[in-house]
Coordinates of C-alpha atoms in Angstrom, one line a residue:
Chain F
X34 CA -39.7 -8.4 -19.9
X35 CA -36.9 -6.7 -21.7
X36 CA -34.3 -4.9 -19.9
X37 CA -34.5 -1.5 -20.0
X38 CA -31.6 0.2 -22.1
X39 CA -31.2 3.1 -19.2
X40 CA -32.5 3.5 -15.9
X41 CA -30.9 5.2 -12.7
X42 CA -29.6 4.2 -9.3
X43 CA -29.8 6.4 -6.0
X44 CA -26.9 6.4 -3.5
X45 CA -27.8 7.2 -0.1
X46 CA -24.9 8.6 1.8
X47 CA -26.0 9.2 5.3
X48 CA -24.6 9.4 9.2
X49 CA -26.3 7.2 11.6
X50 CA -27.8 8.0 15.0
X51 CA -27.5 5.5 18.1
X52 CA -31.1 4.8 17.6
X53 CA -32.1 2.0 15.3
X54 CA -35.9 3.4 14.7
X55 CA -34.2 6.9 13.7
X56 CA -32.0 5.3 11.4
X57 CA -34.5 3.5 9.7
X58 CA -37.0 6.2 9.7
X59 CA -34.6 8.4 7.8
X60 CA -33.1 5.5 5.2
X61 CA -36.7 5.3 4.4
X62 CA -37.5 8.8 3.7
X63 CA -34.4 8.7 1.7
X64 CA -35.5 6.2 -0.5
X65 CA -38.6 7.6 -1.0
X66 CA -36.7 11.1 -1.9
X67 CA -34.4 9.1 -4.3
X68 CA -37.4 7.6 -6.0
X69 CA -38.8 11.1 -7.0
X70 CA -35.8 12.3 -8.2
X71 CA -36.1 9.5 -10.9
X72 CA -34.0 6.3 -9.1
X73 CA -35.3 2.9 -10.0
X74 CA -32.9 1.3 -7.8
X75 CA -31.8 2.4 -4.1
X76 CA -28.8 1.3 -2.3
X77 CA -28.2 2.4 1.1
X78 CA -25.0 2.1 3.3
X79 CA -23.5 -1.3 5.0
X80 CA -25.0 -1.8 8.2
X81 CA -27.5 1.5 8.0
X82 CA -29.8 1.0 10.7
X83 CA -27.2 1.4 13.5
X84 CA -23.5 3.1 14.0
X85 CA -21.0 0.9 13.4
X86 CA -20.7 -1.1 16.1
X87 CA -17.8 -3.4 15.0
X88 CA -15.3 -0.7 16.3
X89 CA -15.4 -2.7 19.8
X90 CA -16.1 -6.6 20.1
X91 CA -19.3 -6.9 22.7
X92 CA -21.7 -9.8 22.9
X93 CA -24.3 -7.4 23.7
X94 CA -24.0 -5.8 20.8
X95 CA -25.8 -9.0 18.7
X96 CA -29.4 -7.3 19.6
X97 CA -29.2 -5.1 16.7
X98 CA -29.1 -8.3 14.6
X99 CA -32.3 -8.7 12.5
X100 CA -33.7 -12.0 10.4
X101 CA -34.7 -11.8 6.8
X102 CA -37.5 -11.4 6.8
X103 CA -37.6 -8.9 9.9
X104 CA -38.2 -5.6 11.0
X105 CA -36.0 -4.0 7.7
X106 CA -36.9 -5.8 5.1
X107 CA -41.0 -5.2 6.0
X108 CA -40.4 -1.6 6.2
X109 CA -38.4 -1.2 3.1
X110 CA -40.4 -3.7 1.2
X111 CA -43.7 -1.4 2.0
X112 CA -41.4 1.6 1.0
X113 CA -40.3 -0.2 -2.7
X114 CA -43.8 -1.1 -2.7
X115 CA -45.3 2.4 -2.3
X116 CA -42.2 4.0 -4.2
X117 CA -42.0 1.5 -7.3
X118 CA -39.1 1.5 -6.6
X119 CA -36.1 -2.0 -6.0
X120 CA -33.8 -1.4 -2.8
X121 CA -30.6 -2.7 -1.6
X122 CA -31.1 -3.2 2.0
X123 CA -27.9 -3.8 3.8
X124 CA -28.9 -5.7 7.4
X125 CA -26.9 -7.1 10.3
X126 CA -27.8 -10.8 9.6
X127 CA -29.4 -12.5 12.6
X128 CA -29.1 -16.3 10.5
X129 CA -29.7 -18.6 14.0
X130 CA -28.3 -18.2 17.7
X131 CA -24.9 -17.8 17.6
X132 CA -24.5 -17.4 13.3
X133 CA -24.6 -13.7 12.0
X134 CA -23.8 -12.4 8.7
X135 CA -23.0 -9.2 7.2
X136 CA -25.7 -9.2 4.8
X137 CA -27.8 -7.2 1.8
X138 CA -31.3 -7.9 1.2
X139 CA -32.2 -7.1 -2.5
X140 CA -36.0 -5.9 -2.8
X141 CA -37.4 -5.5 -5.8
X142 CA -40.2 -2.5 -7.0
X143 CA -43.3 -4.9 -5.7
X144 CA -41.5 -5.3 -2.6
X145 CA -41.0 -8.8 -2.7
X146 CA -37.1 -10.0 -1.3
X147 CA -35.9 -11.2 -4.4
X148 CA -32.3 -11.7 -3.5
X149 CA -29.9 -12.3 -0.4
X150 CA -25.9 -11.8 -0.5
X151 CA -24.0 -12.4 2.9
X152 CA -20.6 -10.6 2.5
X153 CA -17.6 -13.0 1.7
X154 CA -14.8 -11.4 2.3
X155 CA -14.5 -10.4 6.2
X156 CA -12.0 -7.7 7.5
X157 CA -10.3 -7.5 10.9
X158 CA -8.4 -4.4 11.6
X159 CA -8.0 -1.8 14.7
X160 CA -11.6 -0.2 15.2
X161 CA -13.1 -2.8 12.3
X162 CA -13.7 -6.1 14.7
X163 CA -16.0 -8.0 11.8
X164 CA -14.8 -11.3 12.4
X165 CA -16.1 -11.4 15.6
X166 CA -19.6 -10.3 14.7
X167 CA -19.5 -12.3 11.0
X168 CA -19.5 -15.7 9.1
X169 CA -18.2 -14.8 5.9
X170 CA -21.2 -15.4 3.3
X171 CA -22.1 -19.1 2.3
X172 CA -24.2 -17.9 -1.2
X173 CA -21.3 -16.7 -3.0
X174 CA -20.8 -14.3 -5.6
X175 CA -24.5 -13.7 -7.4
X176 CA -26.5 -11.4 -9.1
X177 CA -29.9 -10.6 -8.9
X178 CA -33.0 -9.7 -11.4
X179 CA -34.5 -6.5 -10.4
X180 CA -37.3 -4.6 -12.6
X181 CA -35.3 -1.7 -14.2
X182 CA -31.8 -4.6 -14.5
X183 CA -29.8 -7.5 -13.7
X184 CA -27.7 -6.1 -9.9
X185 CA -25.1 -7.3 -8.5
X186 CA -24.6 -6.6 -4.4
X187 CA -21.0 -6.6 -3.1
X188 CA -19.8 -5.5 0.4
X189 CA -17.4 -3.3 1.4
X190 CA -14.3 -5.1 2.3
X191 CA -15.4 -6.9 -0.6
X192 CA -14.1 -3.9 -2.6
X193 CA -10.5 -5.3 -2.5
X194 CA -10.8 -8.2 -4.0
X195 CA -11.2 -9.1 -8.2
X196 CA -12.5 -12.0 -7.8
X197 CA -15.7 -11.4 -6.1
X198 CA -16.5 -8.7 -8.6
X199 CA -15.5 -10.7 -11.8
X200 CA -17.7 -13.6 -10.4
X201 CA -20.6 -11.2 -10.3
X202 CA -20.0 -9.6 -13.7
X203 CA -19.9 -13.0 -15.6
X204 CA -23.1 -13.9 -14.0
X205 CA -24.1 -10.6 -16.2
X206 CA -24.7 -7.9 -13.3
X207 CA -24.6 -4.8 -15.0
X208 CA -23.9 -2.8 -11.6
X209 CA -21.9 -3.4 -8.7
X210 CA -23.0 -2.4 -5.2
X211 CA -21.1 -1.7 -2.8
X212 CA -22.6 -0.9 0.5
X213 CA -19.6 0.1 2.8
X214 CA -18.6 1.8 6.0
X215 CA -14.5 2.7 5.2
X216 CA -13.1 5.8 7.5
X217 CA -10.4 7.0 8.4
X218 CA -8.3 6.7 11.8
X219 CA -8.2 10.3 12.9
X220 CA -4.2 9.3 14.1
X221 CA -3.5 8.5 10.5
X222 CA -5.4 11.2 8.3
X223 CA -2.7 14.0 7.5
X224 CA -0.1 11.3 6.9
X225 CA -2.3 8.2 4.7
X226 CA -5.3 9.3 4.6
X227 CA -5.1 10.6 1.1
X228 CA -3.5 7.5 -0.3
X229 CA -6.0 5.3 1.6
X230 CA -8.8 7.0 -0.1
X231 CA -7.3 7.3 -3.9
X232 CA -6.8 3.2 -3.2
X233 CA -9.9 2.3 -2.5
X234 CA -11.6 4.9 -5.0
X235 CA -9.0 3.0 -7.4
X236 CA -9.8 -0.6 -6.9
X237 CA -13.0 0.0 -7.3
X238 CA -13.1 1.9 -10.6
X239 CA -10.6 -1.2 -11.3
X240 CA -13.4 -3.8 -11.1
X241 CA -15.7 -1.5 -13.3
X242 CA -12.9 -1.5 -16.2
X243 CA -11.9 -4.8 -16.3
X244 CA -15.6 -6.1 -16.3
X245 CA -17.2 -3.5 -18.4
X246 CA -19.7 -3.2 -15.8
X247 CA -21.0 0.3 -13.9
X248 CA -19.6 0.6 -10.1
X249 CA -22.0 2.4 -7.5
X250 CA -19.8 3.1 -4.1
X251 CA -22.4 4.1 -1.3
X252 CA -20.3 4.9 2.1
X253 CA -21.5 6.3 5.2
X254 CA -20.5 10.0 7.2
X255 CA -19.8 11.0 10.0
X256 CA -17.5 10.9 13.4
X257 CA -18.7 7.7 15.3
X258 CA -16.7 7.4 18.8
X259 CA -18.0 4.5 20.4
X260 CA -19.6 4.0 23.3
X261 CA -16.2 3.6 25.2
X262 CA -14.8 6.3 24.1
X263 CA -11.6 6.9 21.8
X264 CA -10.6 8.4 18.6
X265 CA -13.2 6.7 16.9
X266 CA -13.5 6.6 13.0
X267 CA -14.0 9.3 10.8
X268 CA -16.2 7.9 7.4
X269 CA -15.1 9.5 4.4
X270 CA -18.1 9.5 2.6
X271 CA -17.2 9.8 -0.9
X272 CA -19.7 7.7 -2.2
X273 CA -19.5 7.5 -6.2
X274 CA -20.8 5.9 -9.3
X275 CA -17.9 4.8 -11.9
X276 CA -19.0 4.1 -15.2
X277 CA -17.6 0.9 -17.4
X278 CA -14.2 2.8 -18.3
X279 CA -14.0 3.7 -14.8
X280 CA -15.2 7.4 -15.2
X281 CA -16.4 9.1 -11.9
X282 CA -19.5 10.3 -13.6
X283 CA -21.3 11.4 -9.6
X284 CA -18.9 11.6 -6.5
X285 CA -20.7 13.1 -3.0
X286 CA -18.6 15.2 -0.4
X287 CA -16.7 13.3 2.3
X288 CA -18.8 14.4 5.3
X289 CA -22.7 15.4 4.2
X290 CA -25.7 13.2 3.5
X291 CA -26.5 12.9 0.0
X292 CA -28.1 11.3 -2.5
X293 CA -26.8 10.3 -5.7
X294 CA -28.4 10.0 -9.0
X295 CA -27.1 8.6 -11.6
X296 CA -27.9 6.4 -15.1
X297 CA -26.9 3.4 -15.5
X298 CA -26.6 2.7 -19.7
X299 CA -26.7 -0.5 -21.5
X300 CA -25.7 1.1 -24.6
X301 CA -22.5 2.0 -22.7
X302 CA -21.7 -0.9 -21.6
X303 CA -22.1 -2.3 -25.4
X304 CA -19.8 0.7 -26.3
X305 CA -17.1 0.1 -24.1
X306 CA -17.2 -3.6 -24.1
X307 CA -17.1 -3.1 -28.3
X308 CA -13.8 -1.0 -28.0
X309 CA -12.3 -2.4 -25.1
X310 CA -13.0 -6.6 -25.6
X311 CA -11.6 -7.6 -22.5
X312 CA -13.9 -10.2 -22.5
X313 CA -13.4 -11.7 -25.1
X314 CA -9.1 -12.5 -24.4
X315 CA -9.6 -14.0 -20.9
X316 CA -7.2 -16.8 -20.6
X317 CA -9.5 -19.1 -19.1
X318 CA -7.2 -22.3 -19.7
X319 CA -4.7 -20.2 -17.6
X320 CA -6.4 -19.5 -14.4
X321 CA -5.9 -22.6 -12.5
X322 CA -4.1 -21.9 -9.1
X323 CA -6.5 -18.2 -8.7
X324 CA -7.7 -21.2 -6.0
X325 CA -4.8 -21.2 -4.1
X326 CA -3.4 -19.0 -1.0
X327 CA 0.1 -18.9 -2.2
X328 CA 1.7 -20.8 -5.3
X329 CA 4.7 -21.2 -2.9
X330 CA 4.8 -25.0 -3.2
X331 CA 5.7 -25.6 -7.1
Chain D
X225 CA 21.5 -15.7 -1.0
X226 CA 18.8 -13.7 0.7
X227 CA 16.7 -11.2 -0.9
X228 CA 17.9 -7.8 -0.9
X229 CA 15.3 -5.5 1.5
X230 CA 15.6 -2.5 -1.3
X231 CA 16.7 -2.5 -4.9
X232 CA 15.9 0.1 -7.9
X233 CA 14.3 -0.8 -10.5
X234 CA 15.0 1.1 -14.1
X235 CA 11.8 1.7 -16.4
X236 CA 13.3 2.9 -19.9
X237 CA 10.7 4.6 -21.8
X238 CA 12.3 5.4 -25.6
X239 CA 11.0 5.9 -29.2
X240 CA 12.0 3.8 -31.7
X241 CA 13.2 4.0 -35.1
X242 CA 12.5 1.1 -38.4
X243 CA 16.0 0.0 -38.0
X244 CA 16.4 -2.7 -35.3
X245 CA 20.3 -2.5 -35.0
X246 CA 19.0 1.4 -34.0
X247 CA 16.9 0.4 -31.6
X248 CA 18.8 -2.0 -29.7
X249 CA 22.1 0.1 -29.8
X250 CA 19.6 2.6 -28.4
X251 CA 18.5 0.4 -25.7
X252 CA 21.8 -1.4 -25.2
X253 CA 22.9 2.5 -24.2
X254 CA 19.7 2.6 -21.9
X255 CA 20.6 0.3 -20.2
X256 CA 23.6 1.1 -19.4
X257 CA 23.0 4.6 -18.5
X258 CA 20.3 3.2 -15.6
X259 CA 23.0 0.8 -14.2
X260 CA 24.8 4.4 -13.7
X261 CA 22.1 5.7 -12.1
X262 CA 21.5 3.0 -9.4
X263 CA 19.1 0.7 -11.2
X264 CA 19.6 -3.2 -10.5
X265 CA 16.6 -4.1 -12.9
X266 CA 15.6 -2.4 -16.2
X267 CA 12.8 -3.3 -18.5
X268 CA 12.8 -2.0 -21.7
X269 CA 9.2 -1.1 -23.5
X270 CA 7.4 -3.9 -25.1
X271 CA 9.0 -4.9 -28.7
X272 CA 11.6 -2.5 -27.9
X273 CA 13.8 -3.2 -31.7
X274 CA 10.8 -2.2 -33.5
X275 CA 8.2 0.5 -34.8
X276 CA 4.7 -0.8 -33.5
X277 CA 4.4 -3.3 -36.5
X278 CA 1.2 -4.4 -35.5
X279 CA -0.5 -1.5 -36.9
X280 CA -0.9 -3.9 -40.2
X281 CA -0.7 -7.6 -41.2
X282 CA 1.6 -8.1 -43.1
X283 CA 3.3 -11.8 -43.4
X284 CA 7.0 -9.9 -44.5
X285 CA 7.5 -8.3 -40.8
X286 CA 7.8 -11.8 -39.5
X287 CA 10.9 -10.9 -40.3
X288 CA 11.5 -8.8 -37.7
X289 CA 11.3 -11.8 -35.4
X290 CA 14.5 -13.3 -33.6
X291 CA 14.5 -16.9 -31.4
X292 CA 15.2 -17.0 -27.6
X293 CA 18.5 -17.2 -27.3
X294 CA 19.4 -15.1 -30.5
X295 CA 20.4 -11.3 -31.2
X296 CA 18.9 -9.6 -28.3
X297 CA 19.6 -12.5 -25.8
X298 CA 23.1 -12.3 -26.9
X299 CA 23.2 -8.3 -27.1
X300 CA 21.5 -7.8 -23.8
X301 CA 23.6 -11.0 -22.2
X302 CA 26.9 -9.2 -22.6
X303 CA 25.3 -5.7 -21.3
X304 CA 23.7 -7.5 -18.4
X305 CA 27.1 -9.0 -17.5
X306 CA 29.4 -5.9 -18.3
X307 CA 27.2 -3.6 -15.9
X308 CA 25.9 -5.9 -13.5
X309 CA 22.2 -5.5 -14.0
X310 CA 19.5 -7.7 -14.7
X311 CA 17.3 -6.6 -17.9
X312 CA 13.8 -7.5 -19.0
X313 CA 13.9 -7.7 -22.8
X314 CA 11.0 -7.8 -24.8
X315 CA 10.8 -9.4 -27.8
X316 CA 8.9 -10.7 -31.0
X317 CA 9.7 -14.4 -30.5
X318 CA 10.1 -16.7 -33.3
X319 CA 9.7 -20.5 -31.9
X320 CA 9.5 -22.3 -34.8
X321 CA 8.6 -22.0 -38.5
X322 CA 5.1 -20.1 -38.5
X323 CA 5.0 -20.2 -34.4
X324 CA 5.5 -16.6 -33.1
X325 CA 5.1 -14.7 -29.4
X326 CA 5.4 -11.3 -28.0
X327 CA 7.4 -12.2 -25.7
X328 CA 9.7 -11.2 -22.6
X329 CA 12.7 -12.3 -21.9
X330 CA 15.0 -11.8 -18.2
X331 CA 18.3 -12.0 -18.5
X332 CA 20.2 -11.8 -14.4
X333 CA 22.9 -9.7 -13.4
X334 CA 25.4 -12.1 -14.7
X335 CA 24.3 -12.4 -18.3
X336 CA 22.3 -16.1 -18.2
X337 CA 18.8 -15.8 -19.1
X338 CA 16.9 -16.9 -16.2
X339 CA 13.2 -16.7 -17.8
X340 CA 11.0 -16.6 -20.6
X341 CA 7.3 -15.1 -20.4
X342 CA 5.3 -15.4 -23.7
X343 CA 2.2 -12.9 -23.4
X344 CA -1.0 -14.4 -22.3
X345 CA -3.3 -11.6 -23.8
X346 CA -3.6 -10.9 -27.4
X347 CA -5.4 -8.0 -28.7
X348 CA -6.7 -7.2 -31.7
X349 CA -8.3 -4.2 -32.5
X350 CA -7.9 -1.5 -35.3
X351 CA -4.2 -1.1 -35.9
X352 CA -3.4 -3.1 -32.4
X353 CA -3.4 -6.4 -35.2
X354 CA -1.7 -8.6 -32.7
X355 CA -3.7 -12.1 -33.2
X356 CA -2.2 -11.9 -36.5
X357 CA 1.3 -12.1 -35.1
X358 CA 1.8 -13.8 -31.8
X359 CA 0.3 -17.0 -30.4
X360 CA -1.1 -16.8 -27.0
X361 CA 1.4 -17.6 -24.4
X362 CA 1.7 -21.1 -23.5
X363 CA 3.9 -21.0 -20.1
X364 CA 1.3 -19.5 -17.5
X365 CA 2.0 -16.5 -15.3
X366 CA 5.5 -16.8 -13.1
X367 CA 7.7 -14.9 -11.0
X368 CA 11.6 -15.1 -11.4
X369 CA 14.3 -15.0 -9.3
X370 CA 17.0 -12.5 -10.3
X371 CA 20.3 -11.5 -8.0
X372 CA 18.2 -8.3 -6.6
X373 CA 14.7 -10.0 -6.0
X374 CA 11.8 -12.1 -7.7
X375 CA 10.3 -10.0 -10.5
X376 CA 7.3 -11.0 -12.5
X377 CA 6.8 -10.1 -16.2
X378 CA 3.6 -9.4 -17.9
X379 CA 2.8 -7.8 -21.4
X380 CA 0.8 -5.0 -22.5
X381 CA -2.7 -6.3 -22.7
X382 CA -2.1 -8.4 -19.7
X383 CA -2.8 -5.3 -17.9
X384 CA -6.6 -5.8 -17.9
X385 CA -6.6 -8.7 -16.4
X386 CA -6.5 -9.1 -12.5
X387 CA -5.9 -12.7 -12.8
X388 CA -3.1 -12.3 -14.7
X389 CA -1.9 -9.5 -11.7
X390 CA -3.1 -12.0 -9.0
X391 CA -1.2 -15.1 -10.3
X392 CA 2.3 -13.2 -10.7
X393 CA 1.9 -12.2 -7.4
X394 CA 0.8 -15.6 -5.5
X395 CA 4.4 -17.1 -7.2
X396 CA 6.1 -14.4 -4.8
X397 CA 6.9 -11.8 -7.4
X398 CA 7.3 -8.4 -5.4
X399 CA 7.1 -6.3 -8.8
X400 CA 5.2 -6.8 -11.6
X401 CA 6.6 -5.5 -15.0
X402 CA 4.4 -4.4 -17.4
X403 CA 6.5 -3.6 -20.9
X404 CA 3.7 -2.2 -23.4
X405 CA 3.1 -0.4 -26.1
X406 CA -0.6 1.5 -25.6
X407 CA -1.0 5.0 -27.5
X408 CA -3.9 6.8 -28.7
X409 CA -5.6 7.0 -32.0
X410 CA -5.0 10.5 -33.6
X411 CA -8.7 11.0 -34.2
X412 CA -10.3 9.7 -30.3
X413 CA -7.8 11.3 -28.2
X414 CA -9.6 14.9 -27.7
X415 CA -12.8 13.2 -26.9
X416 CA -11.5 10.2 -25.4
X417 CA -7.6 10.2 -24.6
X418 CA -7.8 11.2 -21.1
X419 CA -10.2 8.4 -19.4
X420 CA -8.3 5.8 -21.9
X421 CA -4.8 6.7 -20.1
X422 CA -6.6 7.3 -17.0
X423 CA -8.1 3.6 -17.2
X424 CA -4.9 2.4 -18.1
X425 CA -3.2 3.7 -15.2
X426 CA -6.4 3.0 -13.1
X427 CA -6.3 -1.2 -13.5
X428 CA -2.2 -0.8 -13.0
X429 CA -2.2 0.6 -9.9
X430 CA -5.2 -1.9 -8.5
X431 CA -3.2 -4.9 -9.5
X432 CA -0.7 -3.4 -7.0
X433 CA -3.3 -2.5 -4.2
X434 CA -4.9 -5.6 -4.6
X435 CA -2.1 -8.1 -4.3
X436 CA 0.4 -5.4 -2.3
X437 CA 3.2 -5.4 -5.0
X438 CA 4.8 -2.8 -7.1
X439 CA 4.1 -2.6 -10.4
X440 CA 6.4 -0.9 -13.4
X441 CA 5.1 0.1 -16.4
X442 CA 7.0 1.4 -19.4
X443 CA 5.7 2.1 -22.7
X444 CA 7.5 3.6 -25.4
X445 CA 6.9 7.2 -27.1
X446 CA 6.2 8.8 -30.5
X447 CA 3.8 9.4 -33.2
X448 CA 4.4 5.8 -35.4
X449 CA 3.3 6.3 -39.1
X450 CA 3.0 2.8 -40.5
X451 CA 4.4 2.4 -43.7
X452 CA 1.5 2.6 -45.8
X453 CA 0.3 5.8 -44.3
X454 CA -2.5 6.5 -42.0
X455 CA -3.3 8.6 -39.0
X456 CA -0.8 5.7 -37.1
X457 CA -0.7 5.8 -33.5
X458 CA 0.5 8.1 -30.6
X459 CA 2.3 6.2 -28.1
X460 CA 1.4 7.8 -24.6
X461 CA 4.6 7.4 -22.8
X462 CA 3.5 8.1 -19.3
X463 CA 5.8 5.1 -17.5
X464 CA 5.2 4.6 -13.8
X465 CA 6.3 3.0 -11.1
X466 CA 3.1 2.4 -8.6
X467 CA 4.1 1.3 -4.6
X468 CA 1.8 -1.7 -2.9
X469 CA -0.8 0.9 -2.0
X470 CA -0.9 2.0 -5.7
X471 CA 0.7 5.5 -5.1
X472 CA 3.0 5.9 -7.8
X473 CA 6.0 7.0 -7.0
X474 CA 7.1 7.9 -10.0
X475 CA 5.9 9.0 -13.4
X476 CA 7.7 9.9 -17.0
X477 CA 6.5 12.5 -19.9
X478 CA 3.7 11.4 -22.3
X479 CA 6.4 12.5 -25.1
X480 CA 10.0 12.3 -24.4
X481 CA 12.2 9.4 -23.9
X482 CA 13.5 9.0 -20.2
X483 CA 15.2 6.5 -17.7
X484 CA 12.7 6.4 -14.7
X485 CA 14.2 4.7 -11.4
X486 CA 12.4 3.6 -8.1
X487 CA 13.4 1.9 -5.4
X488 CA 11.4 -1.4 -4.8
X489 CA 11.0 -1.9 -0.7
X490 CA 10.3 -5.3 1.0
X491 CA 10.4 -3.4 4.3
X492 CA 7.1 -1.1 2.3
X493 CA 5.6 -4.5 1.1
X494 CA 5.7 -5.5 4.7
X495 CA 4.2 -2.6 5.8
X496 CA 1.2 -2.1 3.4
X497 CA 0.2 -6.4 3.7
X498 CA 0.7 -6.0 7.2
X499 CA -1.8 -2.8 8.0
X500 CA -4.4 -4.0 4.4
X501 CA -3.9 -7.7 4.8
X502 CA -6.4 -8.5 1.5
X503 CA -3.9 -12.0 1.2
X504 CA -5.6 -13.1 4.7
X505 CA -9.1 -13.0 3.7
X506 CA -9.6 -14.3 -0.1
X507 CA -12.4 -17.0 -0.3
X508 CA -10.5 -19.7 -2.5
X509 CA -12.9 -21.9 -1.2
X510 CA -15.6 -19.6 -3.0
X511 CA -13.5 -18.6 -6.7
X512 CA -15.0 -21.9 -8.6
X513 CA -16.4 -20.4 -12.1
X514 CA -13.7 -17.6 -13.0
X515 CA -12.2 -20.2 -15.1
X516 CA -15.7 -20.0 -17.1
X517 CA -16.2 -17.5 -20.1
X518 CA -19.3 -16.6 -18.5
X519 CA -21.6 -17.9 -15.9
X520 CA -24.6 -17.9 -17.9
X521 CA -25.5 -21.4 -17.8
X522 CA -26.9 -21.9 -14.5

């Protein structure tokens, strides 16, 4: 089948509840919503089914992990399914005791799992405990065939890094997700949280100009203080699709649930990639040491 | 000696005239004037003795090519030495008979030229004629120590490429030059002129966010007719000096000639890596295939 020359993506941005039923019960509802408004491809927030739990590190706190296939990828496969419609389905990774991922399950419109992508880049900051809860992915950088187009999944602390999204781009994704759960330290807001923002909004829009390829941004909202107390983060929301010059062409509000819309062009991309040939320069013979940690030892 | 925790860096944006002994009086003047003012490093725009003579082929203008050391070297050499500042100069490189580069010179505090950077990237693109001219670089991406601190040069197209960015920075560079020479064509820039600069400015300041450098850009100013008529080009100005967070700090006119200078901060550098520490968590176990055109054969 031919790829279609337009179709649409849907970005759920939505708070969480401590309840993992509630959380699917909405995501679900959500897709199906973003289906009728005309999306062909749904992507919902990192880790959706629960708050985010990585803000303390608690052993306990493995029994919202889920296999693939489990309990999220049945119910949103039923949902694509009904909805004819594919989903990104970001799921807390329960691989084998003791090995967890931070993962995204990519369903297509018959509701078959046609792709898995464990995130590969891990953070592990104040409030953002990942390494504890994560192996960083094994699968590397892929994308995926979907009905509507060829996807690529990425994942949130993925954002910061070229690589990962260049990797997915030359395997010919046309999109980027990026499922993510960013906020801000309520201690730091007045003074960086402004800059924080415009940087990740900027790196991101980055990886859709230097790859010709769309960026869809899907973050979570909402003040989650966990279950010990404390400032807790503050997600920013500000989920947003960036076209292949890096043009915000849909941004959502900072703290309400929403769902993007937006259409994803192939005619663009051949646009932009015709009058910006970035491709087409890359220094390939030039690269060598991108491998490295430091080139400290020439 | 050990590096210096601050030094100011001098971006000087100018237009240009179609007489090189002009031009680098001009600059020579620049140059000075920014020592005045505090700066320890200038960088002059991108083939900074010329108009933009890229805007046709025509064998004659190789010409306006000089060899490394030759009339700039020696010009900028003396300058250097008399105010105690170390200059990037970039210039139209002639190697050999028929063998040219754009290329960028640094010259140290004390007058000796301390490295040579021949531009990776080569554009080519209606009036941007540039394969013509230059032969892709052939000495990598590098950092170089000058008295105030290790600088890294890039050129112009080099921009679009996070390797490029990513490279410079691994060899220790704590600024990233970018001389250029990037304007608009007369006839896109009401429709398109605004998300071009904004892209442009866009994949500068991730190169900073992503590796936690500075980057300085300076391009050059005025509406270029080429000789043989034609709607030319419009040179955007617009110089910047982005901080490791990719806040820039500082910004010059889209029109007039100015001497921007910023202070580069090791104790910022330390700051920004230390609280977004992207140089921990890069997968170069999982980077294999960005030395591939595209990943299309698998």
């Amino acid at each position: 089948m031919p790829a279609k020359p337009q179709f649409r993506v849907g970005l759920v941005q939505m708070a969480m509840s401590t309840t993992p039923g509630e959380n699917v019960d909405k995501a679900l509802a959500k897709v199906r919503e973003a289906a009728r408004t005309g999306a062909e491809v749904v992507c919902l927030p990192e880790l959706y089914r629960s708050p985010y739990f990585c803000q303390k590190e608690d052993a306990a706190l493995f029994d919202l992990a889920e296999p693939v296939p489990g309990p999220s990828t049945e119910a949103f496969g039923r949902a694509a399914a009904e909805a004819g419609v594919a989903v990104v389905v970001p799921i807390f990774e329960r691989r084998a005791t003791g090995l967890y991922h931070n993962s995204a399950v990519v369903i297509d419109a018959d509701g078959e799992i046609v792709g898995l992508y464990r995130k590969m880049h891990i953070p592990d900051d104040p409030l953002f405990y990942e390494k504890f809860y994560f192996t960083p992915g094994d699968l590397g950088f892929q994308a995926f065939d979907v009905k509507p187009g060829r996807i690529g999944t990425l994942i949130c602390w993925d954002q910061w890094y070229p690589e990962g999204a260049r990797l997915t781009a030359l395997r010919g994704a046309v999109v980027l997700f990026y499922p993510t759960a960013i906020g801000w330290h309520p201690s730091e807001k007045v003074e960086h949280g402004a800059d924080q923002h415009s940087a990740w909004q900027t790196i991101q829009r980055s990886h859709a100009i230097a790859n010709g390829t769309y960026v869809a941004v899907v973050n979570r909202v909402g003040h989650e203080i966990p279950p010990g107390g404390g400032d807790g983060l503050e997600f920013w929301g500000s989920s947003f699709l960036a076209d292949p010059l890096g043009v915000v062409v849909a941004e959502a509000s900072p703290d309400r649930e929403e769902i993007l819309v937006g259409e994803i062009s192939l005619p663009r991309i051949e646009d932009v990639r015709r009058n910006w040939p970035f491709l087409r320069d890359r220094r390939i013979d030039a690269y060598a040491g991108i491998d490295q940690r430091l080139l400290d030892q020439e």
